[in-house]
Amino acid sequence: MDMTSSAQASVRIKGSMTSVACIQLTGMDEQQLYLLQDKLDDFIDNAPALIRGMPVILEMSNCHLDGRVFAGIVSLVRRVGANPFAVRGCPEYQDLYEAQGVSYLGDQLDTQRRVAPLKPEPSVSQEPVIIETQIANEALIITTPVRSGQQIYARQRDLIIISNVSNGAEVMSDGSIHVYGALRGRAMAGVTGNENARIFCSSMDAELLLIDGDYLIRDSIPEHVLHKPCQTFKRDQKMIIDLL
Amino acid sequence: MSKGKVFVVTSGKGGVGKTTTSASVAAGLALAGKKTVVIDFDVGLRNLDLILGCERKVVFDFIQALKKECKLNQAIIHVKQISDNLYMIPASQTRDKDHLTHEGVKEIISQLAEEFDYVICDSPAGIEKGAKMAMYFADEAIVVTNPEISSVRDSDRILGFLDSSTRLAEEEGKRIPQHLLITRYSPDRVESGEMLSIQDIDDILSIPLVGVIPESRVVLDSSNQGKPVVLNSQDPAGQAYEDVIKRLLGDDVPMRFTEIEKKSFLGRLFGGR
Ligand SMILES: Nc1ncnc2c1ncn2[C@@H]1O[C@H](COP(=O)(O)OP(=O)(O)O)[C@@H](O)[C@H]1O
Ligand SMILES: [Mg+2]
């Protein structure tokens, strides 16, 4: 087996609530299918709402596919409840995509470009969802507690919460998230592809911290920042939490 | 024209003391001179009538009134043995919740609000239709919580629904006033770390506290006798409910029964309460 290809293989999942999710598959081949499976399992454990029912674009580069391998990819993604409807990249396998009923969108990979929503509002849950669209680039300011089961999404702007975010609540933003209170729920910043987004809070107790596809779960948040004011950001695709 | 106030007593979790609270709050308001009706929304799990000692007077129920199989007045039971001002509408034990419709519930509650000073809605557990219907037309909410984490989390969830899923929220963008009632509180067990403290609960829920009802064996006995514990002015739980009524009526009375009680010398000697 070609060792270099396995070292370079990677899977990145970039989710967002209201547009489409992107799964970037690099160096994928039959041997690397397990990598996708692990990543998806991880993701579904930690951020199920983000991917369930989502239209997904598979972004392929340097993949070695045959009909079975591609069918495997599609079924792994479907298994977690997402809908892989299209592929970008690796034009040589166009026929394989079409055989699986997946559209081919060309081979221009552009992770920074926003993808237009396919349907207006996929309903991922029956919980109360507050979705704010952009008026100016002003931040969305929430002054009341965000309760378990509630979701707040600040589209194309920062989200400022002057209260607590409960366990079981989800706050999302295309920009940064500022919580002037205890952050006990899930916070997802830069969800449509902004790796410079940050998450600030007055008391860190989060269930999940996610910035542009990378995340930390509760167990991987270092002890010394718990219940302290801090900020979370990304450097070289690594999640970093600093005390403020 | 005076319009009555509609309260929902809700919690998310079951078995935390909603029905006990509905019965005591309704009885207490009635004894304070307010004409009060309490509705059992727990379709299929009727028990408010038992606690109010009128299970033998049940002829028609809430769902029948809703479906106009009887007149509203026929479904209202006068709970005279407790107070001339107290009335209740029993839940149906048989009919299923599909009959709970917005229009039906709305019509009944608005008629009741014309006639009564207070309408108390005893919510079923959960976040399904029954619970949502019980809260939908409320003007204020009493959220009942026990000092344990699962109950507090469920209350947090219910508070989220109260923010967004009431008529006042949907039509006027208002959040209804929310009152926290902690029940089955036991200062000893808080001290020993088995239970959450009032402070812990406030950190999570952060809504105004309307009362703390201590754990008391008398509650179950009272319910079994069809006499809500608020009628028992000897018992700490009864007294704590009396305080709740005063606060709901605008009196600012201090919290009691929140600290460990120092047993008297005789109490220690004989191990009694
Ligand atoms: N303060 C209290 N002390 C002791 N037991 C209580 C107290 N409040 C409620 N209970 C008991 O808890 C049980 C559940 O109460 P109930 O009011 O029926 O709850 P819910 O309506 O929320 O399901 C009953 O057995 C009741 O007697
Ligand atoms: Mg009950």
Coordinates of C-alpha atoms and ligand atoms in Angstrom, one line a residue:
Chain A
M1 CA 0.0 0.0 0.0
D2 CA 1.1 3.5 -0.7
M3 CA 2.0 4.9 2.7
T4 CA 2.2 8.5 1.6
S5 CA -1.3 8.6 0.3
S6 CA -2.6 7.3 3.7
A7 CA -0.6 9.9 5.6
Q8 CA -2.2 12.7 3.5
A9 CA -5.7 11.4 3.7
S10 CA -8.1 13.6 5.6
V11 CA -11.7 14.3 6.2
R12 CA -13.1 17.6 7.2
I13 CA -16.7 18.3 7.9
K14 CA -17.9 21.9 7.6
G15 CA -21.5 22.2 8.7
S16 CA -23.9 25.0 8.9
M17 CA -27.5 25.2 9.9
T18 CA -29.1 26.9 7.1
S19 CA -27.1 26.3 4.0
V20 CA -25.4 23.1 2.9
A21 CA -22.7 21.2 4.7
C22 CA -19.5 20.4 3.0
I23 CA -17.5 17.2 3.5
Q24 CA -14.0 17.6 2.2
L25 CA -12.5 14.2 1.3
T26 CA -8.8 14.3 0.5
G27 CA -6.9 11.2 -0.6
M28 CA -9.9 9.0 0.0
D29 CA -9.7 5.4 -1.2
E30 CA -11.0 2.0 0.0
Q31 CA -8.5 1.9 2.9
Q32 CA -9.5 5.3 4.1
L33 CA -13.2 4.7 4.3
Y34 CA -12.9 4.0 8.0
L35 CA -11.5 7.6 8.4
L36 CA -14.8 9.0 7.1
Q37 CA -16.8 6.6 9.3
D38 CA -14.9 7.7 12.4
K39 CA -15.2 11.3 11.6
L40 CA -18.9 11.0 11.0
D41 CA -19.5 9.0 14.1
D42 CA -17.6 11.6 16.1
F43 CA -19.6 14.4 14.5
I44 CA -23.0 12.8 15.0
D45 CA -22.1 12.2 18.7
N46 CA -21.2 15.8 19.3
A47 CA -23.2 17.9 16.9
P48 CA -26.1 15.8 15.6
A49 CA -28.3 18.8 14.9
L50 CA -25.7 20.3 12.6
I51 CA -25.8 17.4 10.1
R52 CA -29.1 15.7 10.5
G53 CA -31.2 16.3 7.4
M54 CA -28.6 18.5 5.9
P55 CA -27.9 18.6 2.2
V56 CA -24.2 17.8 1.8
I57 CA -21.7 18.5 -0.9
L58 CA -18.8 16.1 -1.1
E59 CA -15.6 17.9 -2.1
M60 CA -13.1 15.4 -3.5
S61 CA -9.5 15.9 -4.1
N62 CA -6.8 13.3 -4.9
C63 CA -9.2 10.4 -4.4
H64 CA -8.9 6.9 -5.8
L65 CA -12.4 5.7 -6.3
D66 CA -14.2 2.9 -7.9
G67 CA -18.0 2.2 -8.0
R68 CA -17.9 0.4 -4.7
V69 CA -15.8 2.9 -2.8
F70 CA -18.0 5.8 -3.9
A71 CA -21.2 3.9 -3.1
G72 CA -19.6 3.3 0.4
I73 CA -18.9 7.0 0.9
V74 CA -22.5 7.9 -0.1
S75 CA -24.0 5.3 2.2
L76 CA -21.8 6.3 5.2
V77 CA -23.0 9.9 4.8
R78 CA -26.6 8.8 4.4
R79 CA -26.3 6.6 7.5
V80 CA -25.9 9.7 9.7
G81 CA -29.0 11.2 8.3
A82 CA -27.4 13.7 5.9
N83 CA -28.2 13.9 2.2
P84 CA -25.1 13.8 -0.1
F85 CA -26.7 15.3 -3.2
A86 CA -23.7 16.6 -5.1
V87 CA -19.9 16.3 -5.6
R88 CA -17.3 18.8 -6.6
G89 CA -13.8 17.8 -7.7
C90 CA -12.2 14.7 -9.1
P91 CA -13.8 15.0 -12.5
E92 CA -12.4 11.6 -13.6
Y93 CA -15.1 9.8 -11.6
Q94 CA -18.1 11.8 -12.9
D95 CA -19.7 8.6 -14.1
L96 CA -19.5 7.0 -10.7
Y97 CA -21.2 10.0 -9.2
E98 CA -24.0 9.9 -11.6
A99 CA -24.5 6.1 -11.2
Q100 CA -25.2 6.9 -7.5
G101 CA -27.7 9.6 -8.4
V102 CA -25.4 12.3 -7.1
S103 CA -24.9 15.4 -9.2
Y104 CA -21.6 16.6 -10.4
L105 CA -21.0 20.3 -9.9
G106 CA -17.6 20.7 -11.6
D107 CA -14.1 20.5 -10.2
Q108 CA -13.7 24.0 -8.8
L109 CA -13.1 23.5 -5.1
D110 CA -13.6 26.7 -3.2
T111 CA -14.0 26.3 0.4
Q112 CA -14.4 29.9 1.2
R113 CA -17.2 30.5 -1.2
R114 CA -20.6 30.5 0.3
V115 CA -23.0 28.0 -1.1
A116 CA -26.5 29.2 -1.7
P117 CA -29.2 27.5 0.4
L118 CA -30.9 24.8 -1.4
K119 CA -34.1 25.0 0.4
P120 CA -35.2 28.0 2.5
E121 CA -35.0 26.4 6.0
P122 CA -34.4 22.8 6.6
S123 CA -36.3 22.1 9.8
V124 CA -33.7 20.2 11.9
S125 CA -35.8 20.2 15.0
Q126 CA -39.2 21.1 16.3
E127 CA -37.6 23.2 19.0
P128 CA -38.1 26.9 19.0
V129 CA -35.5 28.2 16.6
I130 CA -34.6 31.8 16.4
I131 CA -33.0 32.7 13.1
E132 CA -31.9 36.2 12.4
T133 CA -30.9 37.3 9.0
Q134 CA -28.7 40.2 8.3
I135 CA -30.0 43.7 8.2
A136 CA -26.7 45.5 8.5
N137 CA -23.6 43.8 9.8
E138 CA -24.7 44.7 13.2
A139 CA -24.4 42.0 15.9
L140 CA -27.5 40.1 17.0
I141 CA -28.0 40.9 20.6
I142 CA -30.0 38.6 22.9
T143 CA -30.7 39.8 26.4
T144 CA -32.6 36.8 27.8
P145 CA -31.4 33.4 28.8
V146 CA -31.0 30.9 26.0
R147 CA -32.8 27.8 27.4
S148 CA -32.3 24.1 26.8
G149 CA -33.8 23.1 23.4
Q150 CA -33.5 26.6 22.0
Q151 CA -31.3 27.5 19.0
I152 CA -30.2 30.9 18.0
Y153 CA -28.4 31.6 14.8
A154 CA -27.0 34.9 13.8
R155 CA -26.6 34.8 10.1
Q156 CA -23.7 36.7 8.6
R157 CA -23.0 38.6 11.8
D158 CA -21.8 38.3 15.4
L159 CA -23.9 37.0 18.2
I160 CA -23.9 38.7 21.6
I161 CA -25.8 37.1 24.5
I162 CA -26.1 39.1 27.7
S163 CA -27.3 36.2 29.7
N164 CA -26.6 32.5 30.2
V165 CA -26.7 29.7 27.6
S166 CA -28.1 26.6 29.2
N167 CA -27.1 23.0 28.8
G168 CA -28.9 21.7 25.8
A169 CA -29.1 25.1 24.1
E170 CA -27.3 25.9 20.8
V171 CA -26.0 29.2 19.8
M172 CA -24.6 29.7 16.3
S173 CA -23.1 32.5 14.3
D174 CA -21.4 33.0 11.0
G175 CA -19.1 35.4 12.9
S176 CA -18.0 35.4 16.6
I177 CA -20.0 34.6 19.7
H178 CA -19.9 36.6 22.9
V179 CA -21.6 35.3 26.0
Y180 CA -21.8 37.7 28.9
G181 CA -22.8 34.9 31.3
A182 CA -22.2 31.2 31.7
L183 CA -21.8 29.2 28.5
R184 CA -23.2 25.8 29.4
G185 CA -24.6 24.7 26.0
R186 CA -23.1 24.4 22.5
A187 CA -21.5 27.3 20.8
M188 CA -20.7 27.2 17.1
A189 CA -18.9 30.1 15.5
G190 CA -17.9 30.8 11.9
V191 CA -20.2 28.0 10.8
T192 CA -20.3 28.9 7.1
G193 CA -16.6 29.0 6.8
N194 CA -14.9 31.7 8.9
E195 CA -11.9 30.3 10.6
N196 CA -11.2 33.7 12.3
A197 CA -14.4 33.6 14.3
R198 CA -14.0 33.4 18.1
I199 CA -16.1 32.4 21.0
F200 CA -15.9 34.5 24.2
C201 CA -17.7 33.8 27.5
S202 CA -17.7 35.0 31.1
S203 CA -17.8 31.5 32.5
M204 CA -16.7 28.5 30.4
D205 CA -18.8 25.4 30.9
A206 CA -19.6 24.5 27.3
E207 CA -20.9 21.2 26.0
L208 CA -19.3 21.9 22.6
L209 CA -17.2 24.6 21.1
L210 CA -17.0 24.6 17.3
I211 CA -15.3 27.1 15.0
D212 CA -15.5 26.5 11.3
G213 CA -15.6 22.8 11.3
D214 CA -13.2 22.1 14.1
Y215 CA -14.5 21.5 17.6
L216 CA -13.8 20.6 21.2
I217 CA -16.2 18.5 23.2
R218 CA -16.7 19.0 26.9
D219 CA -14.1 16.4 27.9
S220 CA -11.4 18.0 25.9
I221 CA -11.8 21.5 27.5
P222 CA -8.9 22.0 29.8
E223 CA -9.7 22.0 33.5
H224 CA -8.0 25.3 34.3
V225 CA -10.4 27.3 32.1
L226 CA -13.6 25.8 33.5
H227 CA -15.9 28.4 35.0
K228 CA -13.5 31.1 34.0
P229 CA -13.8 34.0 31.5
C230 CA -12.0 32.9 28.4
Q231 CA -11.9 33.0 24.6
T232 CA -11.7 30.2 22.1
F233 CA -10.1 30.6 18.7
K234 CA -8.3 28.7 16.0
R235 CA -4.7 28.7 15.1
D236 CA -3.4 26.4 12.4
Q237 CA -6.7 24.5 12.5
K238 CA -6.2 23.8 16.2
M239 CA -8.7 25.0 18.8
I240 CA -7.2 27.1 21.5
I241 CA -8.8 28.3 24.7
D242 CA -7.1 31.2 26.5
L243 CA -8.2 32.8 29.8
L244 CA -9.2 36.4 29.4
Chain B
M1 CA -64.6 45.1 33.1
S2 CA -62.4 42.9 35.2
K3 CA -60.7 40.0 33.6
G4 CA -59.4 37.0 35.6
K5 CA -55.7 36.0 35.6
V6 CA -54.8 32.8 34.0
F7 CA -51.9 30.9 35.6
V8 CA -50.2 27.7 34.3
V9 CA -48.5 25.4 36.8
T10 CA -45.9 23.6 34.8
S11 CA -42.5 21.8 35.1
G12 CA -41.4 19.6 32.3
K13 CA -40.7 16.7 34.6
G14 CA -43.4 14.6 36.1
G15 CA -43.9 13.9 39.8
V16 CA -42.3 17.2 41.0
G17 CA -45.5 18.6 42.7
K18 CA -47.5 20.4 40.0
T19 CA -50.8 19.0 41.0
T20 CA -50.1 19.4 44.7
T21 CA -49.2 23.0 43.9
S22 CA -52.2 23.7 41.7
A23 CA -54.5 22.4 44.4
S24 CA -52.9 24.4 47.2
V25 CA -52.5 27.6 45.2
A26 CA -56.2 27.4 44.0
A27 CA -57.5 26.6 47.5
G28 CA -55.3 29.3 49.0
L29 CA -56.5 32.0 46.6
A30 CA -60.1 30.9 47.1
L31 CA -59.6 31.2 50.9
A32 CA -58.1 34.6 50.4
G33 CA -61.5 35.7 48.9
K34 CA -60.6 35.2 45.2
K35 CA -63.1 33.3 43.0
T36 CA -60.9 30.6 41.6
V37 CA -61.2 27.7 39.2
V38 CA -58.5 25.1 38.7
I39 CA -58.4 22.9 35.5
D40 CA -56.8 19.5 35.3
F41 CA -55.1 19.3 31.9
D42 CA -53.7 15.8 32.5
V43 CA -55.9 13.9 30.1
G44 CA -55.8 10.2 31.0
L45 CA -54.2 10.7 34.5
R46 CA -57.0 12.4 36.4
N47 CA -56.0 13.2 40.0
L48 CA -56.6 16.8 40.9
D49 CA -60.2 15.9 41.9
L50 CA -58.8 13.4 44.3
I51 CA -56.5 15.9 46.0
L52 CA -59.4 18.3 46.2
G53 CA -61.7 15.6 47.7
C54 CA -64.3 15.8 45.0
E55 CA -63.7 12.6 42.9
R56 CA -67.3 11.4 43.7
K57 CA -68.8 14.6 42.2
V58 CA -67.3 14.1 38.8
V59 CA -69.9 13.8 36.1
F60 CA -68.6 15.6 33.1
D61 CA -65.0 16.6 32.3
F62 CA -62.9 19.1 30.5
I63 CA -62.8 17.3 27.2
Q64 CA -66.6 16.9 27.1
A65 CA -67.0 20.6 27.8
L66 CA -64.5 21.3 25.0
K67 CA -66.3 19.1 22.6
K68 CA -69.6 20.6 23.7
E69 CA -71.0 17.3 24.8
C70 CA -72.0 19.2 27.9
K71 CA -72.3 22.8 29.0
L72 CA -69.2 24.4 30.5
N73 CA -71.1 24.9 33.8
Q74 CA -71.9 21.2 34.0
A75 CA -68.2 20.4 33.9
I76 CA -67.4 22.8 36.7
I77 CA -67.5 21.3 40.2
H78 CA -68.0 23.6 43.2
V79 CA -65.5 22.5 45.8
K80 CA -67.7 23.9 48.7
Q81 CA -66.1 21.8 51.4
I82 CA -62.9 23.8 51.0
S83 CA -64.2 27.2 50.1
D84 CA -67.3 28.8 48.6
N85 CA -64.9 30.5 46.1
L86 CA -63.3 27.3 44.8
Y87 CA -64.2 25.4 41.6
M88 CA -62.5 22.8 39.5
I89 CA -62.8 21.1 36.2
P90 CA -61.7 17.5 36.1
A91 CA -59.6 15.9 33.4
S92 CA -61.0 13.1 31.4
Q93 CA -59.6 9.7 32.3
T94 CA -60.6 8.0 29.1
R95 CA -60.6 10.4 26.2
D96 CA -57.3 11.0 24.4
K97 CA -55.5 14.3 24.1
D98 CA -56.3 14.7 20.3
H99 CA -59.5 16.4 21.4
L100 CA -57.5 19.3 22.9
T101 CA -57.7 22.0 20.2
H102 CA -56.6 25.6 20.4
E103 CA -60.0 26.9 19.5
G104 CA -61.7 24.7 22.1
V105 CA -59.3 25.5 24.9
K106 CA -59.3 29.2 24.0
E107 CA -63.1 29.4 24.2
I108 CA -63.3 27.7 27.6
I109 CA -60.5 29.7 29.1
S110 CA -61.8 33.0 27.9
Q111 CA -65.2 32.2 29.3
L112 CA -63.7 31.2 32.6
A113 CA -61.6 34.4 32.8
E114 CA -64.8 36.5 32.5
E115 CA -66.3 34.8 35.5
F116 CA -63.4 34.0 37.8
D117 CA -60.6 36.1 39.4
Y118 CA -58.1 33.3 38.9
V119 CA -57.9 30.4 36.4
I120 CA -55.2 27.8 37.4
C121 CA -54.2 25.3 34.7
D122 CA -52.5 22.2 36.1
S123 CA -50.2 21.1 33.3
P124 CA -49.3 17.5 32.5
A125 CA -45.7 16.5 32.5
G126 CA -43.6 16.6 29.3
I127 CA -43.4 19.0 26.4
E128 CA -46.1 17.5 24.3
K129 CA -49.5 18.8 23.3
G130 CA -51.1 18.7 26.7
A131 CA -48.4 20.7 28.3
K132 CA -48.3 23.2 25.4
M133 CA -52.0 23.6 25.5
A134 CA -52.0 24.2 29.2
M135 CA -49.5 27.1 28.9
Y136 CA -50.7 28.6 25.7
F137 CA -53.4 31.0 27.1
A138 CA -51.6 31.7 30.4
D139 CA -50.9 35.2 31.6
E140 CA -48.3 34.0 34.1
A141 CA -46.5 30.8 34.8
I142 CA -45.5 29.0 38.0
V143 CA -42.6 26.7 37.2
V144 CA -42.3 23.9 39.7
T145 CA -38.8 22.4 40.3
N146 CA -37.3 19.9 42.6
P147 CA -33.7 20.5 43.8
E148 CA -32.2 18.0 41.5
I149 CA -30.4 18.4 38.2
S150 CA -32.9 16.6 35.9
S151 CA -35.8 18.5 37.2
V152 CA -34.0 21.8 36.9
R153 CA -32.9 21.0 33.3
D154 CA -36.5 20.1 32.4
S155 CA -37.7 23.4 33.9
D156 CA -35.1 25.2 31.8
R157 CA -36.5 23.6 28.7
I158 CA -40.1 24.5 29.7
L159 CA -39.0 28.1 30.3
G160 CA -37.8 28.1 26.7
F161 CA -41.2 27.2 25.5
L162 CA -42.8 29.7 27.8
D163 CA -40.7 32.4 26.2
S164 CA -41.9 31.5 22.7
S165 CA -45.0 29.4 22.7
T166 CA -47.7 31.3 24.5
R167 CA -50.4 33.3 22.9
L168 CA -48.9 36.5 24.3
A169 CA -45.5 35.6 22.9
E170 CA -46.8 34.7 19.5
E171 CA -49.3 37.5 19.1
E172 CA -47.8 40.3 21.0
G173 CA -44.1 39.3 21.3
K174 CA -44.3 39.4 25.1
R175 CA -42.9 36.9 27.6
I176 CA -45.3 36.1 30.4
P177 CA -44.1 36.6 34.0
Q178 CA -42.4 33.4 35.2
H179 CA -42.3 32.4 38.9
L180 CA -40.0 29.7 40.2
L181 CA -41.4 27.4 42.9
I182 CA -39.0 25.0 44.4
T183 CA -40.7 22.1 46.1
R184 CA -39.6 19.1 48.2
Y185 CA -36.7 21.2 49.5
S186 CA -34.8 19.7 52.3
P187 CA -32.1 21.9 53.8
D188 CA -30.3 18.9 55.4
R189 CA -29.9 17.2 52.1
V190 CA -28.7 20.4 50.5
E191 CA -26.1 20.8 53.3
S192 CA -24.9 17.2 52.7
G193 CA -24.6 17.9 49.0
E194 CA -27.3 15.4 47.9
M195 CA -29.5 18.2 46.6
L196 CA -29.0 21.4 44.7
S197 CA -29.3 24.6 46.8
I198 CA -31.6 27.5 46.0
Q199 CA -28.5 29.4 44.8
D200 CA -27.5 26.5 42.4
I201 CA -31.0 26.5 40.9
D202 CA -31.0 30.2 40.6
D203 CA -27.7 30.1 38.7
I204 CA -29.2 27.9 36.1
L205 CA -32.8 29.2 35.8
S206 CA -32.4 32.8 36.9
I207 CA -36.1 33.7 37.3
P208 CA -37.8 35.2 40.4
L209 CA -38.5 32.8 43.2
V210 CA -42.1 32.7 44.4
G211 CA -41.6 30.1 47.1
V212 CA -39.7 27.2 48.6
I213 CA -41.9 24.3 49.8
P214 CA -40.1 22.0 52.2
E215 CA -40.3 18.2 51.9
S216 CA -43.1 17.1 54.2
R217 CA -44.8 13.7 54.8
V218 CA -48.0 15.6 55.6
V219 CA -48.3 16.5 51.9
L220 CA -49.2 12.9 50.9
D221 CA -51.5 12.4 53.9
S222 CA -53.3 15.6 53.0
S223 CA -53.7 14.6 49.4
N224 CA -55.1 11.2 50.4
Q225 CA -57.7 12.9 52.6
G226 CA -58.7 15.3 49.8
K227 CA -57.4 18.3 51.7
P228 CA -54.7 20.3 50.0
V229 CA -51.8 20.8 52.3
V230 CA -52.3 24.6 52.3
L231 CA -55.2 24.0 54.6
N232 CA -52.9 22.6 57.2
S233 CA -51.5 25.7 58.9
Q234 CA -49.4 23.6 61.4
D235 CA -47.3 22.0 58.7
P236 CA -44.3 23.8 57.2
A237 CA -45.3 22.8 53.7
G238 CA -48.8 24.3 54.4
Q239 CA -47.3 27.4 55.8
A240 CA -44.9 27.7 52.8
Y241 CA -47.8 27.5 50.4
E242 CA -49.6 30.2 52.4
D243 CA -46.6 32.4 51.9
V244 CA -46.7 31.7 48.1
I245 CA -50.3 32.9 48.0
K246 CA -49.4 36.1 49.8
R247 CA -46.5 36.7 47.3
L248 CA -48.8 36.0 44.3
L249 CA -51.2 38.6 45.8
G250 CA -48.4 41.1 46.0
D251 CA -47.2 40.8 49.6
D252 CA -43.5 40.7 50.2
V253 CA -43.0 38.0 52.8
P254 CA -39.6 36.5 53.7
M255 CA -38.7 32.9 52.7
R256 CA -39.0 30.3 55.4
F257 CA -37.8 26.7 55.8
T258 CA -34.7 27.3 53.7
E259 CA -32.2 26.8 56.5
I260 CA -31.6 23.7 58.6
E261 CA -33.8 23.9 61.6
K262 CA -32.1 23.6 65.0
K263 CA -33.9 21.0 66.9
S264 CA -35.0 21.9 70.3
F265 CA -33.6 20.2 73.3
L266 CA -36.7 18.1 73.7
G267 CA -36.8 17.4 70.0
R268 CA -33.3 16.1 70.1
L269 CA -34.0 14.1 73.3
F270 CA -37.0 12.3 71.8
G271 CA -35.9 12.4 68.1
G272 CA -39.2 13.9 67.0
R273 CA -39.7 16.7 64.5
Ligands
LIG1 N1 -43.5 19.2 49.5 C1 -43.7 17.9 49.3 N2 -43.2 17.1 50.3 C2 -43.4 15.7 50.1 N3 -44.0 15.2 49.1 C3 -44.5 15.9 48.1 C4 -44.4 17.4 48.2 N4 -44.9 17.9 47.0 C5 -45.4 16.8 46.3 N5 -45.1 15.7 46.9 C6 -45.5 14.3 46.5 O1 -44.9 14.1 45.2 C7 -45.7 13.3 44.4 C8 -46.0 13.9 43.1 O2 -46.7 15.1 43.3 P1 -47.7 15.7 42.2 O3 -48.2 17.0 42.7 O4 -48.7 14.7 41.8 O5 -46.7 15.9 41.0 P2 -47.0 16.3 39.4 O6 -48.3 16.8 39.3 O7 -45.9 17.2 39.1 O8 -46.8 15.0 38.7 C9 -47.0 13.0 45.2 O9 -46.9 11.8 45.8 C10 -47.0 14.2 46.2 O10 -47.6 13.8 47.4
MG2 MG -50.0 16.2 38.0

